[in-house]
Short mmCIF file of C-alpha atoms in Angstrom, two decimals:
data_model
loop_
_atom_site.label_atom_id
_atom_site.label_comp_id
_atom_site.label_asym_id
_atom_site.label_seq_id
_atom_site.Cartn_x
_atom_site.Cartn_y
_atom_site.Cartn_z
CA ASP A 390 28.32 40.77 -6.49
CA VAL A 391 27.78 44.29 -5.69
CA LYS A 392 30.68 45.65 -3.66
CA VAL A 393 30.14 48.85 -1.61
CA THR A 394 33.15 50.11 0.54
CA GLN A 395 33.28 52.80 3.23
CA SER A 396 36.43 54.65 3.98
CA SER A 397 36.60 53.80 7.61
CA ARG A 398 35.04 51.32 10.04
CA TYR A 399 35.49 53.29 13.16
CA LEU A 400 36.03 57.19 13.57
CA VAL A 401 36.35 59.35 16.54
CA LYS A 402 36.00 63.17 16.22
CA ARG A 403 35.71 66.14 18.31
CA THR A 404 32.71 68.44 18.55
CA GLY A 405 33.00 71.05 15.87
CA GLU A 406 35.21 69.02 13.38
CA LYS A 407 34.29 68.88 9.84
CA VAL A 408 33.93 65.08 9.10
CA PHE A 409 34.00 63.36 5.69
CA LEU A 410 32.59 59.89 5.31
CA GLU A 411 33.32 58.35 1.83
CA CYS A 412 31.71 55.41 -0.02
CA VAL A 413 32.65 53.82 -3.17
CA GLN A 414 30.58 51.36 -5.32
CA ASP A 415 31.90 49.15 -8.02
CA MET A 416 28.89 48.42 -10.13
CA ASP A 417 28.21 51.63 -11.90
CA HIS A 418 24.91 52.04 -10.22
CA GLU A 419 23.32 55.66 -10.48
CA ASN A 420 21.53 55.63 -7.32
CA MET A 421 23.39 55.95 -3.92
CA PHE A 422 22.16 56.57 -0.47
CA TRP A 423 23.36 57.48 2.99
CA TYR A 424 21.56 56.27 6.17
CA ARG A 425 22.31 56.48 9.93
CA GLN A 426 21.08 53.80 12.22
CA ASP A 427 20.53 54.23 15.90
CA PRO A 428 19.01 51.76 18.42
CA GLY A 429 15.36 52.01 18.71
CA LEU A 430 15.11 54.24 15.60
CA GLY A 431 16.04 52.00 12.85
CA LEU A 432 17.61 53.12 9.63
CA ARG A 433 16.98 56.64 8.58
CA LEU A 434 17.68 58.29 5.23
CA ILE A 435 19.94 61.24 5.24
CA TYR A 436 20.45 62.04 1.57
CA PHE A 437 20.43 60.19 -1.73
CA SER A 438 21.84 60.85 -5.22
CA TYR A 439 20.38 59.76 -8.49
CA ASP A 440 23.20 60.87 -10.64
CA VAL A 441 26.53 62.60 -10.61
CA LYS A 442 26.11 66.06 -8.97
CA MET A 443 22.40 65.31 -8.20
CA LYS A 444 21.21 64.90 -4.78
CA GLU A 445 18.00 64.98 -2.79
CA LYS A 446 17.28 65.40 0.89
CA GLY A 447 16.08 62.33 2.86
CA ASP A 448 14.18 62.25 6.09
CA ILE A 449 16.84 63.73 8.44
CA PRO A 450 19.24 66.09 6.30
CA GLU A 451 19.77 68.73 8.90
CA GLY A 452 23.52 69.03 9.85
CA TYR A 453 24.70 67.12 6.91
CA SER A 454 25.62 67.64 3.23
CA VAL A 455 26.80 65.32 0.47
CA SER A 456 29.00 65.26 -2.67
CA ARG A 457 28.92 63.25 -5.69
CA GLU A 458 31.65 64.23 -8.30
CA LYS A 459 31.97 60.86 -9.67
CA LYS A 460 29.38 58.11 -10.33
CA GLU A 461 31.07 55.64 -8.08
CA ARG A 462 31.86 57.88 -5.12
CA PHE A 463 29.39 59.41 -2.68
CA SER A 464 30.56 61.47 0.24
CA LEU A 465 28.80 62.39 3.47
CA ILE A 466 29.93 65.62 5.19
CA LEU A 467 29.36 66.81 8.68
CA GLU A 468 29.97 70.41 8.52
CA SER A 469 30.47 70.92 12.31
CA ALA A 470 30.09 67.45 14.01
CA SER A 471 28.03 67.46 17.27
CA THR A 472 27.49 64.71 19.88
CA ASN A 473 23.95 63.86 18.59
CA GLN A 474 25.58 62.77 15.36
CA THR A 475 27.30 59.80 16.99
CA SER A 476 25.92 56.91 15.12
CA MET A 477 26.45 54.03 12.68
CA TYR A 478 26.59 55.48 9.12
CA LEU A 479 25.66 53.05 6.30
CA CYS A 480 26.06 53.74 2.49
CA ALA A 481 23.99 51.98 0.06
CA CYS A 482 23.45 51.69 -3.74
CA HIS A 483 20.53 49.97 -5.53
CA ASP A 484 20.45 47.49 -8.32
CA ARG A 485 17.81 47.39 -11.17
CA GLY A 486 15.21 45.51 -8.90
CA TYR A 487 15.62 48.45 -6.38
CA GLU A 488 17.06 46.32 -3.70
CA GLN A 489 19.79 48.21 -1.98
CA TYR A 490 23.25 46.81 -1.33
CA PHE A 491 24.94 48.27 1.86
CA GLY A 492 28.53 48.89 2.80
CA PRO A 493 30.03 47.68 5.99
CA GLY A 494 29.18 50.87 8.02
CA THR A 495 31.21 53.49 9.75
CA ARG A 496 30.57 53.78 13.56
CA LEU A 497 31.19 57.56 14.28
CA THR A 498 31.72 58.72 17.81
CA VAL A 499 31.74 62.56 18.48
CA THR A 500 33.16 63.52 21.63
CA GLU B 437 3.63 58.11 4.48
CA ASP B 438 4.74 54.55 3.98
CA GLN B 439 5.11 52.56 7.43
CA VAL B 440 6.65 49.26 8.28
CA THR B 441 6.10 47.54 11.74
CA GLN B 442 8.01 44.44 12.55
CA SER B 443 7.17 41.84 15.33
CA PRO B 444 8.22 40.74 17.63
CA GLU B 445 11.02 43.01 18.56
CA ALA B 446 13.14 40.09 19.79
CA LEU B 447 12.75 36.35 19.56
CA ARG B 448 14.74 33.58 21.25
CA LEU B 449 14.42 30.08 19.88
CA GLN B 450 15.95 26.69 20.62
CA GLU B 451 18.10 25.29 17.90
CA GLY B 452 15.72 23.52 15.51
CA GLU B 453 12.65 25.35 16.69
CA SER B 454 11.00 26.79 13.73
CA SER B 455 8.94 30.25 13.83
CA SER B 456 8.04 33.17 11.80
CA LEU B 457 8.73 36.90 11.93
CA ASN B 458 6.18 39.35 10.95
CA CYS B 459 6.41 42.46 8.82
CA SER B 460 3.14 44.58 8.53
CA TYR B 461 3.11 47.54 6.17
CA THR B 462 1.12 50.34 4.83
CA VAL B 463 2.26 51.71 1.48
CA SER B 464 0.92 53.73 -1.35
CA GLY B 465 1.27 51.29 -4.40
CA LEU B 466 3.76 48.66 -3.26
CA ARG B 467 6.64 48.32 -5.55
CA GLY B 468 8.60 45.81 -3.48
CA LEU B 469 9.06 44.30 -0.10
CA PHE B 470 12.59 43.53 0.93
CA TRP B 471 14.12 41.38 3.77
CA TYR B 472 17.65 41.90 5.10
CA ARG B 473 19.75 40.24 7.52
CA GLN B 474 22.16 42.40 9.78
CA ASP B 475 24.76 41.02 11.91
CA PRO B 476 26.13 43.10 14.87
CA GLY B 477 28.41 46.00 13.59
CA LYS B 478 27.88 45.26 9.96
CA GLY B 479 25.74 46.60 7.20
CA PRO B 480 22.47 44.90 6.21
CA GLU B 481 22.67 41.94 3.92
CA PHE B 482 20.01 41.67 1.15
CA LEU B 483 17.93 38.41 1.33
CA PHE B 484 14.76 38.59 -0.73
CA THR B 485 12.51 40.85 -2.79
CA LEU B 486 8.69 40.22 -3.12
CA TYR B 487 6.54 42.21 -5.47
CA SER B 488 2.94 40.82 -5.28
CA ALA B 489 0.55 39.01 -2.86
CA GLY B 490 1.02 35.38 -2.86
CA GLU B 491 4.71 35.45 -3.85
CA GLU B 492 7.21 33.40 -2.10
CA LYS B 493 11.05 33.06 -1.98
CA GLU B 494 13.37 30.60 -0.26
CA LYS B 495 16.96 30.49 0.60
CA GLU B 496 18.25 27.58 2.80
CA ARG B 497 16.20 27.72 6.10
CA LEU B 498 14.42 31.10 5.31
CA LYS B 499 11.16 31.36 3.30
CA ALA B 500 9.65 34.76 2.77
CA THR B 501 5.77 35.21 2.04
CA LEU B 502 3.77 38.17 1.11
CA THR B 503 -0.01 39.24 1.56
CA LYS B 504 -1.60 42.49 0.79
CA LYS B 505 -0.94 43.82 4.31
CA GLU B 506 2.14 41.91 5.66
CA SER B 507 5.04 39.65 5.01
CA PHE B 508 6.43 36.66 6.97
CA LEU B 509 9.85 35.46 7.26
CA HIS B 510 9.52 31.68 8.29
CA ILE B 511 12.69 30.03 9.67
CA THR B 512 12.80 26.32 9.54
CA ALA B 513 14.85 24.34 12.12
CA PRO B 514 17.10 27.39 12.67
CA LYS B 515 20.80 27.09 13.60
CA PRO B 516 22.87 29.27 16.00
CA GLU B 517 24.39 31.04 12.85
CA ASP B 518 20.87 32.36 12.01
CA SER B 519 21.17 34.61 15.04
CA ALA B 520 20.82 38.24 13.70
CA THR B 521 18.47 41.10 13.22
CA TYR B 522 16.27 40.69 10.32
CA LEU B 523 14.97 43.95 8.65
CA CYS B 524 11.92 44.36 6.28
CA ALA B 525 11.61 47.38 4.08
CA VAL B 526 9.01 48.51 1.48
CA ARG B 527 9.27 50.56 -1.59
CA GLY B 528 6.09 52.55 -2.72
CA ILE B 529 5.30 55.06 -5.31
CA GLU B 530 5.94 57.99 -3.09
CA GLY B 531 9.09 59.11 -1.29
CA ALA B 532 12.44 60.20 -2.85
CA GLY B 533 11.28 59.74 -6.27
CA SER B 534 10.23 56.18 -5.41
CA TYR B 535 13.85 55.28 -5.00
CA GLN B 536 13.50 55.40 -1.20
CA LEU B 537 12.81 52.35 1.00
CA THR B 538 11.15 52.51 4.28
CA PHE B 539 12.68 50.25 6.92
CA GLY B 540 11.21 48.58 9.93
CA LYS B 541 13.10 48.64 13.16
CA GLY B 542 13.95 44.86 12.87
CA THR B 543 13.52 41.65 14.69
CA LYS B 544 16.56 40.31 16.80
CA LEU B 545 16.69 36.73 16.47
CA SER B 546 18.71 34.58 19.03
CA VAL B 547 19.12 30.82 18.29
CA ILE B 548 20.26 29.00 21.40
CA PRO B 549 22.25 25.79 20.88
#
């Protein structure tokens, strides 16, 4: 079974702080994704990475950046957190059939 | 642009009362339709992939079917533990190098004992 872990389940940060969300997968998959999920808006893709040091913007990249220094690890960075970035953040990787496997999620609150 | 619409938004069933969830989609060249289950506060859990019209997949009380315009998730004799939000997603030939999945907003299923 694919295992995707995220560094925190719950996180509370203040406006303006720099925030790091980390994701690790154990199946040597090349493609990894970061989503945010909000009520009424569903899952929205922020960034994805198809190889080490390679990244592509998703649908809502503004205010975020990513880092992928090692194949198994994909980090999402909020350079200066704002209250509208309060959300559930989900990391995923995909298998050969392109089905995506998700981590448990990080519920981020920015106050 | 790929689009996925799920209906109904919410569904309440009595235990044992069978029903179906709908996922309508528009996509440029379907390369896969995916069903997920999501429990509150958790990440989505993969259920099925369907690739072509007429295909069916089953798992316990769940059965997914696919036509050229929509997919159905049939739930037979549901139990309270089937209560969750069910998400549908499609992969087309466009979008993020075709790696991207486009998700619907989900159907929240509640099964009452």
